[in-house]
Short mmCIF file of C-alpha atoms in Angstrom, two decimals:
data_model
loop_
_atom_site.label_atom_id
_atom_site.label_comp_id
_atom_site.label_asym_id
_atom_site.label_seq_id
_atom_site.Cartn_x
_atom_site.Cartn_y
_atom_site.Cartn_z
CA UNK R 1 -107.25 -69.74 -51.81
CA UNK R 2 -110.84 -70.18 -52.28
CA UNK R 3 -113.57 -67.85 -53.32
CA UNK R 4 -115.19 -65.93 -51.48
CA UNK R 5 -119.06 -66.41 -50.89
CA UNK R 6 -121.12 -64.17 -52.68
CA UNK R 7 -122.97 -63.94 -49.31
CA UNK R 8 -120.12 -62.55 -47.75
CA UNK R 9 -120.51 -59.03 -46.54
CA UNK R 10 -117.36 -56.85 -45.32
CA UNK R 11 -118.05 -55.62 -41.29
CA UNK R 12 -118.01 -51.99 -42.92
CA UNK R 13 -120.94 -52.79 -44.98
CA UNK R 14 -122.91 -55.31 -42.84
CA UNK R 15 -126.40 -53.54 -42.64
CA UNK R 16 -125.98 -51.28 -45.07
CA UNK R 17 -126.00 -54.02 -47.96
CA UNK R 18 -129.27 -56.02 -47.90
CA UNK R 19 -129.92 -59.15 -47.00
CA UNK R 20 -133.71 -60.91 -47.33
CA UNK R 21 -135.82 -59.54 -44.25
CA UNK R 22 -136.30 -63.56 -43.06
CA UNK R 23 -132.76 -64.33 -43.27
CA UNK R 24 -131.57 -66.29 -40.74
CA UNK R 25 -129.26 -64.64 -37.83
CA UNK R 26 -129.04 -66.65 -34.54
CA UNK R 27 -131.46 -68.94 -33.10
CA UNK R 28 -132.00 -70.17 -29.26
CA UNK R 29 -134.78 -72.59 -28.24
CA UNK R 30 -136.36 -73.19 -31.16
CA UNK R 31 -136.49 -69.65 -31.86
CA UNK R 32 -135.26 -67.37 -34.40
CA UNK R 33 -134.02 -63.97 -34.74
CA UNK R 34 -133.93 -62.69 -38.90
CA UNK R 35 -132.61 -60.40 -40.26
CA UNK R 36 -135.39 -57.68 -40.12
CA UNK R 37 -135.34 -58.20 -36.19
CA UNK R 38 -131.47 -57.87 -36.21
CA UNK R 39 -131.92 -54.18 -38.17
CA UNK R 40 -134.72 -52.60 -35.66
CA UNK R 41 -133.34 -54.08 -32.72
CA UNK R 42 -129.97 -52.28 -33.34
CA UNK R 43 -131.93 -49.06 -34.55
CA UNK R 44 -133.22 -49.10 -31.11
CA UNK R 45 -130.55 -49.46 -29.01
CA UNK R 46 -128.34 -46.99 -31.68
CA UNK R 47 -131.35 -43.83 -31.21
CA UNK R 48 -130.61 -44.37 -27.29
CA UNK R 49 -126.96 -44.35 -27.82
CA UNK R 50 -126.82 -41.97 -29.75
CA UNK R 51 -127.93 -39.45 -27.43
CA UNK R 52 -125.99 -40.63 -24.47
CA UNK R 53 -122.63 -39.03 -23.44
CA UNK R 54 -121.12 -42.21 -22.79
CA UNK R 55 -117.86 -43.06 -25.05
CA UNK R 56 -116.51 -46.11 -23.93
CA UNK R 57 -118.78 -48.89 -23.93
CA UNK R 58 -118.84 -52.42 -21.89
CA UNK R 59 -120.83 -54.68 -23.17
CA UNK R 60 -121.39 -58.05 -20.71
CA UNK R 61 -123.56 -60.92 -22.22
CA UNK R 62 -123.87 -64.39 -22.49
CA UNK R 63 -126.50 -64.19 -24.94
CA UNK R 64 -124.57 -64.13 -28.69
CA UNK R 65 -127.32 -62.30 -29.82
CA UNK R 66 -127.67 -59.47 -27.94
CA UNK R 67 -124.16 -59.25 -27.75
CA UNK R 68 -125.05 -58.82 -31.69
CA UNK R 69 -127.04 -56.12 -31.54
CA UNK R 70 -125.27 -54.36 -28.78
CA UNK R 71 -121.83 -54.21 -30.33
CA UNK R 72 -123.35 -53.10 -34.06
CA UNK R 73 -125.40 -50.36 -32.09
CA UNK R 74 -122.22 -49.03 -30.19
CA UNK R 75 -120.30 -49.41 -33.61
CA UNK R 76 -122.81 -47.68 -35.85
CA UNK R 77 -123.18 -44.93 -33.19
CA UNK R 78 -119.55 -44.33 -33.18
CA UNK R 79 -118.01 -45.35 -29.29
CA UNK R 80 -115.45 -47.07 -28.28
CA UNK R 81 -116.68 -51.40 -27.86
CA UNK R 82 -114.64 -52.65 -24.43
CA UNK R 83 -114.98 -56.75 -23.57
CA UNK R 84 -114.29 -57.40 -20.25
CA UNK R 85 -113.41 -61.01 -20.44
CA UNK R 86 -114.55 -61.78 -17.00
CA UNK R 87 -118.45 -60.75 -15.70
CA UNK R 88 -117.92 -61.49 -12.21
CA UNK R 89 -119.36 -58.27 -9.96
CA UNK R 90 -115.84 -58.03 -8.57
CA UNK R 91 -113.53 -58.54 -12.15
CA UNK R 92 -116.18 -56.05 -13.62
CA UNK R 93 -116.08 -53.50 -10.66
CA UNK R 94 -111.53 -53.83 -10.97
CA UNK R 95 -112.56 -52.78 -14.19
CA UNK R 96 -114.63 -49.82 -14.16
CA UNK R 97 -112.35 -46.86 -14.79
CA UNK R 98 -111.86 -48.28 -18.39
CA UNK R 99 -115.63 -47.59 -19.11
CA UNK R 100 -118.54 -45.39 -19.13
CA UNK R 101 -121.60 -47.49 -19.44
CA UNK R 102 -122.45 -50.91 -19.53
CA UNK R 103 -124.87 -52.59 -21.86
CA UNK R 104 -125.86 -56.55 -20.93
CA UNK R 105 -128.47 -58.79 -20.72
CA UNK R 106 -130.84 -60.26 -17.75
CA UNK R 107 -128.62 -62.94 -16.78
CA UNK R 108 -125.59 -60.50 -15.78
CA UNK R 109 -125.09 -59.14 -12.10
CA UNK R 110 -124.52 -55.54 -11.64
CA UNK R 111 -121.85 -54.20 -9.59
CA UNK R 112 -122.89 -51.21 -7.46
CA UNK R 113 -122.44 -47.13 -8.94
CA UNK R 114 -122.16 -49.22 -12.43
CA UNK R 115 -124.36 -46.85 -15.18
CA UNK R 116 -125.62 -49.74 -16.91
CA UNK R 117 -128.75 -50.28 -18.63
CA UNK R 118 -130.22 -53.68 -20.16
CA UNK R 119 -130.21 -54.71 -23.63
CA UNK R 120 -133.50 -54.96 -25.36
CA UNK R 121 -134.46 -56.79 -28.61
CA UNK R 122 -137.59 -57.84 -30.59
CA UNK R 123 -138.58 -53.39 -30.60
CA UNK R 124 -140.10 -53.03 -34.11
CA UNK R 125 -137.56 -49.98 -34.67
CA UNK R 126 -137.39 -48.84 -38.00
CA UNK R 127 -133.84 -49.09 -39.41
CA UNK R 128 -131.95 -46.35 -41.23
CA UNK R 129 -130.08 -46.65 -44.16
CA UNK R 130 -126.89 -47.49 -42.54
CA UNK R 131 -124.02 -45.90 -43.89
CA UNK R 132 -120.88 -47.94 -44.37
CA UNK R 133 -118.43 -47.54 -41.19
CA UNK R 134 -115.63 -46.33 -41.04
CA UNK R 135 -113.85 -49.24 -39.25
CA UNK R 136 -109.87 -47.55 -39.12
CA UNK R 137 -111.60 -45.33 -36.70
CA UNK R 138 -113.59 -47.82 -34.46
CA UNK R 139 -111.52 -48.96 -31.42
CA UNK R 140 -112.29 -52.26 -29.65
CA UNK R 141 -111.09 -52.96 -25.88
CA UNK R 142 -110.07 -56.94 -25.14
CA UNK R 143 -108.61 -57.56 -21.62
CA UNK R 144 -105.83 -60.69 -21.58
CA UNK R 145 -104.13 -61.77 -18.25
CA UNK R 146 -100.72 -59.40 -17.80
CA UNK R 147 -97.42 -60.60 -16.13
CA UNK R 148 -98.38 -59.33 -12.64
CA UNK R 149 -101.87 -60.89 -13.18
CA UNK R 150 -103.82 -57.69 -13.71
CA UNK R 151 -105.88 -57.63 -16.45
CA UNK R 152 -104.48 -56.01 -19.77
CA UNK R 153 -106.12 -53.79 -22.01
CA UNK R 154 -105.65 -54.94 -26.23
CA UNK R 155 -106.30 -51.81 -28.61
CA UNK R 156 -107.64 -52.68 -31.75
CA UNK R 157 -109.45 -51.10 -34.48
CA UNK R 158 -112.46 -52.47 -35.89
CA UNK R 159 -110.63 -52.72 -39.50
CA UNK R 160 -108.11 -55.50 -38.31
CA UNK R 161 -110.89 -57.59 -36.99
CA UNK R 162 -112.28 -56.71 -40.56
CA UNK R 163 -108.73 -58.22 -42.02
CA UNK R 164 -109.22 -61.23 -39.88
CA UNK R 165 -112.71 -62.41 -41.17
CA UNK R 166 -111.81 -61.93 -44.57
CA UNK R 167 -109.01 -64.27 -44.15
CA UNK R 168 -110.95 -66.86 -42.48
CA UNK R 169 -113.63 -66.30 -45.07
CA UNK R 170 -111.03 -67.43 -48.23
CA UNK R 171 -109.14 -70.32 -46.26
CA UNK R 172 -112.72 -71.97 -45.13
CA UNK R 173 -115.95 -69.73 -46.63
CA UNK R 174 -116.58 -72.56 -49.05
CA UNK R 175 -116.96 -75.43 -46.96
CA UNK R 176 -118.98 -73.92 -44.45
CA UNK R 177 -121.43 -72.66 -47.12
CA UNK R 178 -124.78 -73.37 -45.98
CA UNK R 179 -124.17 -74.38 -41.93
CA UNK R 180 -124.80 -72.99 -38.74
CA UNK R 181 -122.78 -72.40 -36.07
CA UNK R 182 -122.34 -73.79 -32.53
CA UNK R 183 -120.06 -72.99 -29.91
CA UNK R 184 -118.74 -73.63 -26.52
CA UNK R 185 -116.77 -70.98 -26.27
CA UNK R 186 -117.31 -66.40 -25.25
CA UNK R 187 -117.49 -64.04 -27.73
CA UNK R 188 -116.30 -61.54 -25.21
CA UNK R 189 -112.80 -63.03 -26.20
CA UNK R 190 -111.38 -62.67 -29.72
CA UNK R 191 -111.61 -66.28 -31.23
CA UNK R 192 -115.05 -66.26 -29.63
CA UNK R 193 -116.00 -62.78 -31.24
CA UNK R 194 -114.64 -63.57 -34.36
CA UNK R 195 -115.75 -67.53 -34.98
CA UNK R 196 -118.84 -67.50 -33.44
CA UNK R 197 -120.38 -64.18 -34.10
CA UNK R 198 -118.72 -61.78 -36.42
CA UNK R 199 -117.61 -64.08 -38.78
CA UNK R 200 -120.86 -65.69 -39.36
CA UNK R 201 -122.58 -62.57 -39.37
CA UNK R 202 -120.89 -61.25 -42.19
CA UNK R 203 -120.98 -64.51 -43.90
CA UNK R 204 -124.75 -65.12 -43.65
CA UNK R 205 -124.50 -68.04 -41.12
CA UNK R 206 -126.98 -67.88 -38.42
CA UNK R 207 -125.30 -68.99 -35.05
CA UNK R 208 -126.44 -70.20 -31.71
CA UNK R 209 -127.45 -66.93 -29.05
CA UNK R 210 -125.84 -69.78 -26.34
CA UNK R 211 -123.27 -71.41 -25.60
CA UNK R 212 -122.91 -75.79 -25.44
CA UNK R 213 -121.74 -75.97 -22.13
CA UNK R 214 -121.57 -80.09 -21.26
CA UNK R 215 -120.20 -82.88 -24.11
CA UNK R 216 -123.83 -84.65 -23.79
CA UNK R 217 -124.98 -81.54 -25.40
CA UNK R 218 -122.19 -81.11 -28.29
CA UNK R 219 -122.99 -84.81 -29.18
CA UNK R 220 -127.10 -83.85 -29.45
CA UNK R 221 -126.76 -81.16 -31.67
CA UNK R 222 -123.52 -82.44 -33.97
CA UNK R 223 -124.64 -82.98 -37.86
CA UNK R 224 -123.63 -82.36 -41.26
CA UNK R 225 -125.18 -78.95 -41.47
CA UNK R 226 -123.41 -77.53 -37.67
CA UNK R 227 -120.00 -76.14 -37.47
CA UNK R 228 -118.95 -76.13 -33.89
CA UNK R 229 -116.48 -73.50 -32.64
CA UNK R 230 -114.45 -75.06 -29.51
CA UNK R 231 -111.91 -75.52 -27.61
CA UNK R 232 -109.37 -77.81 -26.14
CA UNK R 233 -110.92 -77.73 -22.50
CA UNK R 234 -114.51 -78.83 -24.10
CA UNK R 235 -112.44 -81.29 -26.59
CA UNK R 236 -110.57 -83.16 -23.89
CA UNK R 237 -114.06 -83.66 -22.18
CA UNK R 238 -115.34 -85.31 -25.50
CA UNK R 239 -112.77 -88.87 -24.10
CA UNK R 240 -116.12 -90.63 -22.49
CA UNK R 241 -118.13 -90.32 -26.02
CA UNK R 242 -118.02 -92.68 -28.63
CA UNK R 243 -120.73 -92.35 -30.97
CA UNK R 244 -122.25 -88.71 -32.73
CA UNK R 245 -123.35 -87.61 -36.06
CA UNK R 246 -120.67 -85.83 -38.21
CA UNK R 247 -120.42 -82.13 -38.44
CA UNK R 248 -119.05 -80.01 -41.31
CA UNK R 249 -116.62 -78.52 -39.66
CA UNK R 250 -114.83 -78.49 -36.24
CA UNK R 251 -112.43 -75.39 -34.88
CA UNK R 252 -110.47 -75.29 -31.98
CA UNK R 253 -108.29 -72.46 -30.38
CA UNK R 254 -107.29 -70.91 -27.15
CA UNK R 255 -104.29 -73.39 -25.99
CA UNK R 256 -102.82 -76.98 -27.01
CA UNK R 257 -104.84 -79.91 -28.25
CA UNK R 258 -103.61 -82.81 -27.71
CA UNK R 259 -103.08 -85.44 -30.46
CA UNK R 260 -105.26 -88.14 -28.97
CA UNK R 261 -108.24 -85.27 -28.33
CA UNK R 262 -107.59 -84.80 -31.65
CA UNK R 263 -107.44 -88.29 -32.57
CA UNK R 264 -110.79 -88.70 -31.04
CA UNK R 265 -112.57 -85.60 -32.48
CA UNK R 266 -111.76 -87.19 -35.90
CA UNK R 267 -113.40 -90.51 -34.96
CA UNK R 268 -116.31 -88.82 -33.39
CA UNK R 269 -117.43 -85.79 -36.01
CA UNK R 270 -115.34 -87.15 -39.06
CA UNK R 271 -112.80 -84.14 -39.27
CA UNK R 272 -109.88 -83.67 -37.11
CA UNK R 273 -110.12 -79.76 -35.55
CA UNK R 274 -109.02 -76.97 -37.56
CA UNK R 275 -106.83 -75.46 -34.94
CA UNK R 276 -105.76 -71.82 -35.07
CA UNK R 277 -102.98 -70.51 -33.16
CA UNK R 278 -102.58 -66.93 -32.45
CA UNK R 279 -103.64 -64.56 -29.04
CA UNK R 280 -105.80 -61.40 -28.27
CA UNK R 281 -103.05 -59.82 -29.24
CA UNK R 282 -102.02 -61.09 -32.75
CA UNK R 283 -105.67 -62.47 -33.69
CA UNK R 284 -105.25 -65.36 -35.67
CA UNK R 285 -101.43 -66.67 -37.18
CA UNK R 286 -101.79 -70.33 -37.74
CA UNK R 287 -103.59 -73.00 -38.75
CA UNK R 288 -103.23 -76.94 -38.90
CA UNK R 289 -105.35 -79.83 -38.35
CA UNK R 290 -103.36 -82.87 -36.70
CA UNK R 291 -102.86 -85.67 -39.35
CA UNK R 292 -99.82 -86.60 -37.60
CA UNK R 293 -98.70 -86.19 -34.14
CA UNK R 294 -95.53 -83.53 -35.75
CA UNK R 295 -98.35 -81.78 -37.98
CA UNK R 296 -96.47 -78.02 -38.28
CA UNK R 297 -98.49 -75.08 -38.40
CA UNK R 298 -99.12 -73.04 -41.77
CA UNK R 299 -99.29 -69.23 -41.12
CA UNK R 300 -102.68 -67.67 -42.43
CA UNK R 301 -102.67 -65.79 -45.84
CA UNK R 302 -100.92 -62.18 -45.62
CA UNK R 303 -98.80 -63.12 -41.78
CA UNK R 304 -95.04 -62.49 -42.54
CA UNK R 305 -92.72 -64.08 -40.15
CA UNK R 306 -89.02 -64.00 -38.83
CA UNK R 307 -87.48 -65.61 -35.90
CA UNK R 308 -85.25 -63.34 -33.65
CA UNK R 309 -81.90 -64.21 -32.15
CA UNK R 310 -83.36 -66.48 -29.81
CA UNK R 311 -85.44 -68.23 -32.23
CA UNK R 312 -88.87 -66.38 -31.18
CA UNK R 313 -91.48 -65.91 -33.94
CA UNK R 314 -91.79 -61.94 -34.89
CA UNK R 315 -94.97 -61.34 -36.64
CA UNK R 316 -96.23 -58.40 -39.17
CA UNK R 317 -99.51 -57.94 -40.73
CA UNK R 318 -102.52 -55.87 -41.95
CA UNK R 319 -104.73 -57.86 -38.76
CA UNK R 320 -101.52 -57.47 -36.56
CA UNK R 321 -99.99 -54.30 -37.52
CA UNK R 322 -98.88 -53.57 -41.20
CA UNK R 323 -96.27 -51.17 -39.75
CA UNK R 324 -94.34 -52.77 -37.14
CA UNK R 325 -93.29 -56.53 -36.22
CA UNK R 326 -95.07 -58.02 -33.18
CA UNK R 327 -92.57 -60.39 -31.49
CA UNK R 328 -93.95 -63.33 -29.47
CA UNK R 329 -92.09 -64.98 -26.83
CA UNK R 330 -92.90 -68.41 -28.78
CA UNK R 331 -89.70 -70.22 -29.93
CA UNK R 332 -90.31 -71.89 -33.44
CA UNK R 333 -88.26 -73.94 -36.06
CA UNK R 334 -89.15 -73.15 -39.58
CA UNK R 335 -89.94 -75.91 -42.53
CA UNK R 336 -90.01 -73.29 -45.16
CA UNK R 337 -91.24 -70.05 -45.46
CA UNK R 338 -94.55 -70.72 -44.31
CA UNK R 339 -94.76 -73.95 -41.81
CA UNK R 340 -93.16 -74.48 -38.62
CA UNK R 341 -93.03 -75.78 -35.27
CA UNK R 342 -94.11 -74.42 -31.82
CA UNK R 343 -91.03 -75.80 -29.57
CA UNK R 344 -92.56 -73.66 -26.25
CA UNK R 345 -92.56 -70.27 -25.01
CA UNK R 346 -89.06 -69.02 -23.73
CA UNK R 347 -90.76 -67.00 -20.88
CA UNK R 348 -91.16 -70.18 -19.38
CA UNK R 349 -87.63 -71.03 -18.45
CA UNK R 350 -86.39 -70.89 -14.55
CA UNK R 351 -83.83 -71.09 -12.40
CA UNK R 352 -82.90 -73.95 -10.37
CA UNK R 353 -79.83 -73.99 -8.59
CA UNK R 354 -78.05 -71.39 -10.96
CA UNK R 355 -79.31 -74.11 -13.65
CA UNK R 356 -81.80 -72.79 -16.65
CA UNK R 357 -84.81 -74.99 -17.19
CA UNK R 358 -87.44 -74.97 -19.78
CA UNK R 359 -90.24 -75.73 -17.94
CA UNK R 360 -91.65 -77.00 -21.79
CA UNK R 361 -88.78 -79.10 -22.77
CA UNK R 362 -90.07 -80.97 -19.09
CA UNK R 363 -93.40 -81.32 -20.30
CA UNK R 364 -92.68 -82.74 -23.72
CA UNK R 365 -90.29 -85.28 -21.82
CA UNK R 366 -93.27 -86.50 -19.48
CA UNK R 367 -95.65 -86.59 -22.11
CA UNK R 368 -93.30 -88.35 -24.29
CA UNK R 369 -93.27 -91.37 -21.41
CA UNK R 370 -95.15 -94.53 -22.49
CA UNK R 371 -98.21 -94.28 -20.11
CA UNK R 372 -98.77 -90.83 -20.15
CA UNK R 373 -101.26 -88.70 -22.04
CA UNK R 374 -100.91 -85.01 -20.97
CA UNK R 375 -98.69 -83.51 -18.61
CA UNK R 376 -98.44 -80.02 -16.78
CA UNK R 377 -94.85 -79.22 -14.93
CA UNK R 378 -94.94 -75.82 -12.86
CA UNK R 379 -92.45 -74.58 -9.69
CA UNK R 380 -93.28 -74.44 -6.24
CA UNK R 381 -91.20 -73.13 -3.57
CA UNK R 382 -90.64 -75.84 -0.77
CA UNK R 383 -89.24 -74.18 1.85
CA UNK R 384 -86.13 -72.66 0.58
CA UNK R 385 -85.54 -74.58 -2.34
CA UNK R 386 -87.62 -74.24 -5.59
CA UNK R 387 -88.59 -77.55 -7.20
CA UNK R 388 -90.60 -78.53 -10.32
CA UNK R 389 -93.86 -80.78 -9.33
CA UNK R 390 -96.32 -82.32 -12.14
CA UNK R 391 -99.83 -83.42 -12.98
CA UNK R 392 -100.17 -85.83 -14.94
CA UNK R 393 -103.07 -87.36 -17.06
CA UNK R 394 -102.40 -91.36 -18.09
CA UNK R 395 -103.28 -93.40 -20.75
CA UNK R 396 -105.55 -96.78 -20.30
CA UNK R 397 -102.05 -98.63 -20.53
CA UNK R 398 -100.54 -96.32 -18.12
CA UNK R 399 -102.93 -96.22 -15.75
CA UNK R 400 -102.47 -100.49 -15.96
CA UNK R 401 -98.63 -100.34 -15.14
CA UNK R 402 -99.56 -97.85 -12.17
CA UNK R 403 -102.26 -101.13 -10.92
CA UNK R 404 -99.62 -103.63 -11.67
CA UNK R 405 -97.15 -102.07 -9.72
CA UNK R 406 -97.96 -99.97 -7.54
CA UNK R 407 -97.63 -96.59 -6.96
CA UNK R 408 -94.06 -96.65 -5.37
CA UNK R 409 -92.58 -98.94 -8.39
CA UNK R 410 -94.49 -96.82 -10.62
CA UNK R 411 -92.97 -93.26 -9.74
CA UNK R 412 -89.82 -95.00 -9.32
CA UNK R 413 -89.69 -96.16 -12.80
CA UNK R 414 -91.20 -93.22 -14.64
CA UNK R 415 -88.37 -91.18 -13.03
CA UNK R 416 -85.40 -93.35 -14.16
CA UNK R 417 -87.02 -92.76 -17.52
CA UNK R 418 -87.14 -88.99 -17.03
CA UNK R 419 -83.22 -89.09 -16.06
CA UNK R 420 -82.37 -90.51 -19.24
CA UNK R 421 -82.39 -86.84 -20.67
CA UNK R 422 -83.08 -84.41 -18.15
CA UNK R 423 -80.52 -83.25 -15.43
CA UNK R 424 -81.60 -84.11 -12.03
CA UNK R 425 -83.25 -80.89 -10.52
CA UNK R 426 -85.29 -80.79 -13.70
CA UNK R 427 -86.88 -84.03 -12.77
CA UNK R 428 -89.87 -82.81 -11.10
CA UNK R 429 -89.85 -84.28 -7.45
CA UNK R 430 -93.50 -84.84 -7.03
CA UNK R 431 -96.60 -85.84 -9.32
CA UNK R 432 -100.72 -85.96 -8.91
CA UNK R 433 -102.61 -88.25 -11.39
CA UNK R 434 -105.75 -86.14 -12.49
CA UNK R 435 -108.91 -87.32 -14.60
CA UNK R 436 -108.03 -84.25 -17.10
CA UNK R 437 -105.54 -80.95 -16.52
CA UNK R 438 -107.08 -78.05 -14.79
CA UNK R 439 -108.66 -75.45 -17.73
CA UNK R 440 -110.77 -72.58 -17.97
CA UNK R 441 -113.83 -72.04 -20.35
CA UNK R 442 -110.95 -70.79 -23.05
CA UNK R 443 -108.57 -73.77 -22.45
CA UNK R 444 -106.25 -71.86 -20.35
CA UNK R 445 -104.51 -73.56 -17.51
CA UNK R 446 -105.73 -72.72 -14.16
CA UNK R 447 -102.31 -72.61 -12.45
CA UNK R 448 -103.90 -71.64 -9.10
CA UNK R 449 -105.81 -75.10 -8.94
CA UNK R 450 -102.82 -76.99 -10.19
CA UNK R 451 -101.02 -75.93 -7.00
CA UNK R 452 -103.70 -76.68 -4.85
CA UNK R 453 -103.41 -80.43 -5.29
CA UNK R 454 -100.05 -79.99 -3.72
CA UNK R 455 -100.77 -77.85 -1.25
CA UNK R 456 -103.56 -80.77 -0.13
CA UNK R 457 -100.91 -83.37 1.10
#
């Protein structure tokens, strides 16, 4: 384990330890915000907190640095932080009994009877001497898609966040000495909050106010002094460019990454990803990066772990819960006590026919096909009968075979090599070729779009 940065500042102590008044915090446009500003804009918005009888705080930005000052002003001030992870009008109005008041910034839309007020910065507030929080009693609201697709509320306290960044800080403080951070992913989600704002923050790292959003701009800004916080959707996108400067370091988190996106990261920016596994729920559990297309994960410092009956990772920690196991519906195979392999999520096993499917066991057998690259398999009710359909993404030499022999030949063949280990009805009965999967900005699959290509024909 390395050591940590002198820099490095625990979230309890943030502004009440010093830092030099020009220290670098974020930057946007050529301009940037120090540390002075970062103090008297969060004295401002903490005096008009501080009077209002608001608890339970949204706060809805897309500017990282306002987000900033906003969630150190609630914090300091002593409410309750709540992240909607969605700032549409309508997500935010579903959402409305779970707060009281909603800071943001101009580019945000309102919804109507919403108490709200806009977050202002650059005020020439004198600061306080902060006193050091009390984080054990400082509750943070995420939101994560539920079961029955309404949005669920994640409790934590502001100490296991605390828990989190020190971690992060001893497996990877040392190499980012020194660089600035980049992102293309929210920080109203938790790898987002933590990577690309609280994290540096308490590190000293001054990080972007906004987000990369196209792979034109992740290849203008990469160098040796930028660590760029990602994800697979923006990775995958990276498959048309060939040439960029290398960066420092490269993270990636909020679903799978392929090997050859990985593959490709490492020829582009010189590092393959550090990918962390874990959920809004957990926070971080794992880490890897992809030397080999088998590369197990290697739980983060202080994560015990147990399989159940069925072979599902169960989790305990002080970032988790140092009381109680967590258990995950992910189904593992342990190396040794500390590296392992994901082998899919049980929850996604059906019924066909009286016959249980793993709806990942069908994936990893269509992406194991010569030809193809990435594969999603999902049911769809046809009629009375429920089927399994795919999209598929193929390789350069795939998409050859599918020229050479047409598309008939083509599915014809890729089946008989699917029914050399799966059972007929888990052969999924129809497929769409697709440019890249479906993903949203966090590299979750949008399963509404995926049926929509066969809802087309």
């Amino acid at each position: 384990m390395s050591t940590i940065d002198v820099t490095f500042h625990s979230l309890a102590d943030l502004l009440s330890r010093a830092r030099p008044a020009d220290w670098p915090v974020a930057f946007a446009s050529g301009q940037v915000y120090d540390w002075q500003t970062l103090n008297q804009d969060v004295a401002a918005l903490h005096n008009r907190l501080s009077t209002h009888s608001a608890q339970r705080i949204a706060l809805c930005c897309d500017d990282s640095y306002r987000f900033a000052v906003g969630f150190l002003a609630c914090a300091y001030a002593g409410k309750t932080l709540v992240l909607p992870g969605n700032s549409q009008p309508a997500a935010l109005e579903e959402l409305s009994a779970q707060f009281d008041l909603m800071l943001h910034d101009a580019s945000l839309s309102i919804p109507a009877q919403t108490d709200a007020f806009e977050i202002a910065i650059q005020q020439n507030q004198a600061a306080p001497n902060w006193p050091r929080l009390a984080l054990e009693e400082l509750q943070l609201v995420l939101f994560t898609s539920g079961s029955s697709g309404t949005p669920k509320a994640i409790h934590k306290s502001l100490k296991q966040l605390d828990v989190e960044i020190t971690i992060l800080q001893s497996l990877w403080g040392a190499t980012l000495h020194g660089t600035r951070i980049e992102s293309t992913v929210s920080h109203q989600h938790i790898y987002g909050l933590l990577f690309r704002l609280l994290w540096p923050l308490c590190a000293g790292r001054a990080f972007a106010a906004f987000n990369l959003e196209f792979p034109e701009q992740v290849i203008a800004h990469a160098n040796e002094q930028t660590t760029l916080v990602s994800s697979p959707a923006l990775l995958k996108r990276l498959s048309e460019e060939h040439h960029a400067q290398p960066l420092r370091q490269l993270f990636s988190s909020g679903g799978p990454l392929s090997n050859a996106a990985a593959e490709h990261a490492r020829r582009l920016f010189g590092h393959y990803p550090q990918e962390v596994y874990g959920s809004t729920e957990t926070g971080g559990i794992a880490h890897r990066q992809q030397f080999t297309a088998s590369q197990p994960w290697r739980l983060f410092p202080g994560v015990q772990a147990e399989l159940n009956s069925e072979r599902c990772l169960r989790l305990r920690s002080p970032h988790i819960d140092p009381h109680h196991w967590y258990q995950t519906a992910d189904e593992c195979y342990f190396h040794d006590t500390v590296t392992f392999e994901l082998r899919g999520r049980t929850d996604r096993i059906i019924k066909i026919e009286e016959k249980r499917v793993s709806l990942t066991e069908v994936e990893q057998r269509v992406e194991q096909l010569d030809g193809v690259s990435e594969a999603v398999v999902i049911p769809m009710q046809e009629g009375e009968r429920l089927t399994l359909v795919s999209v598929i993404v193929l390789s350069e030499a795939g998409q050859h075979d599918l020229n050479t022999l047409g598309k008939g030949k083509f599915w014809l063949a890729l089946r008989a090599q699917l029914r050399r280990w799966l059972e007929p009805i888990a052969v999924p009965r129809r497929f769409r070729i697709v440019d890249s999967i479906p993903l949203n900005s966090q590299g979750k699959r949008q399963i509404a779009d995926i049926e929509h290509l066969f809802r087309e024909s």
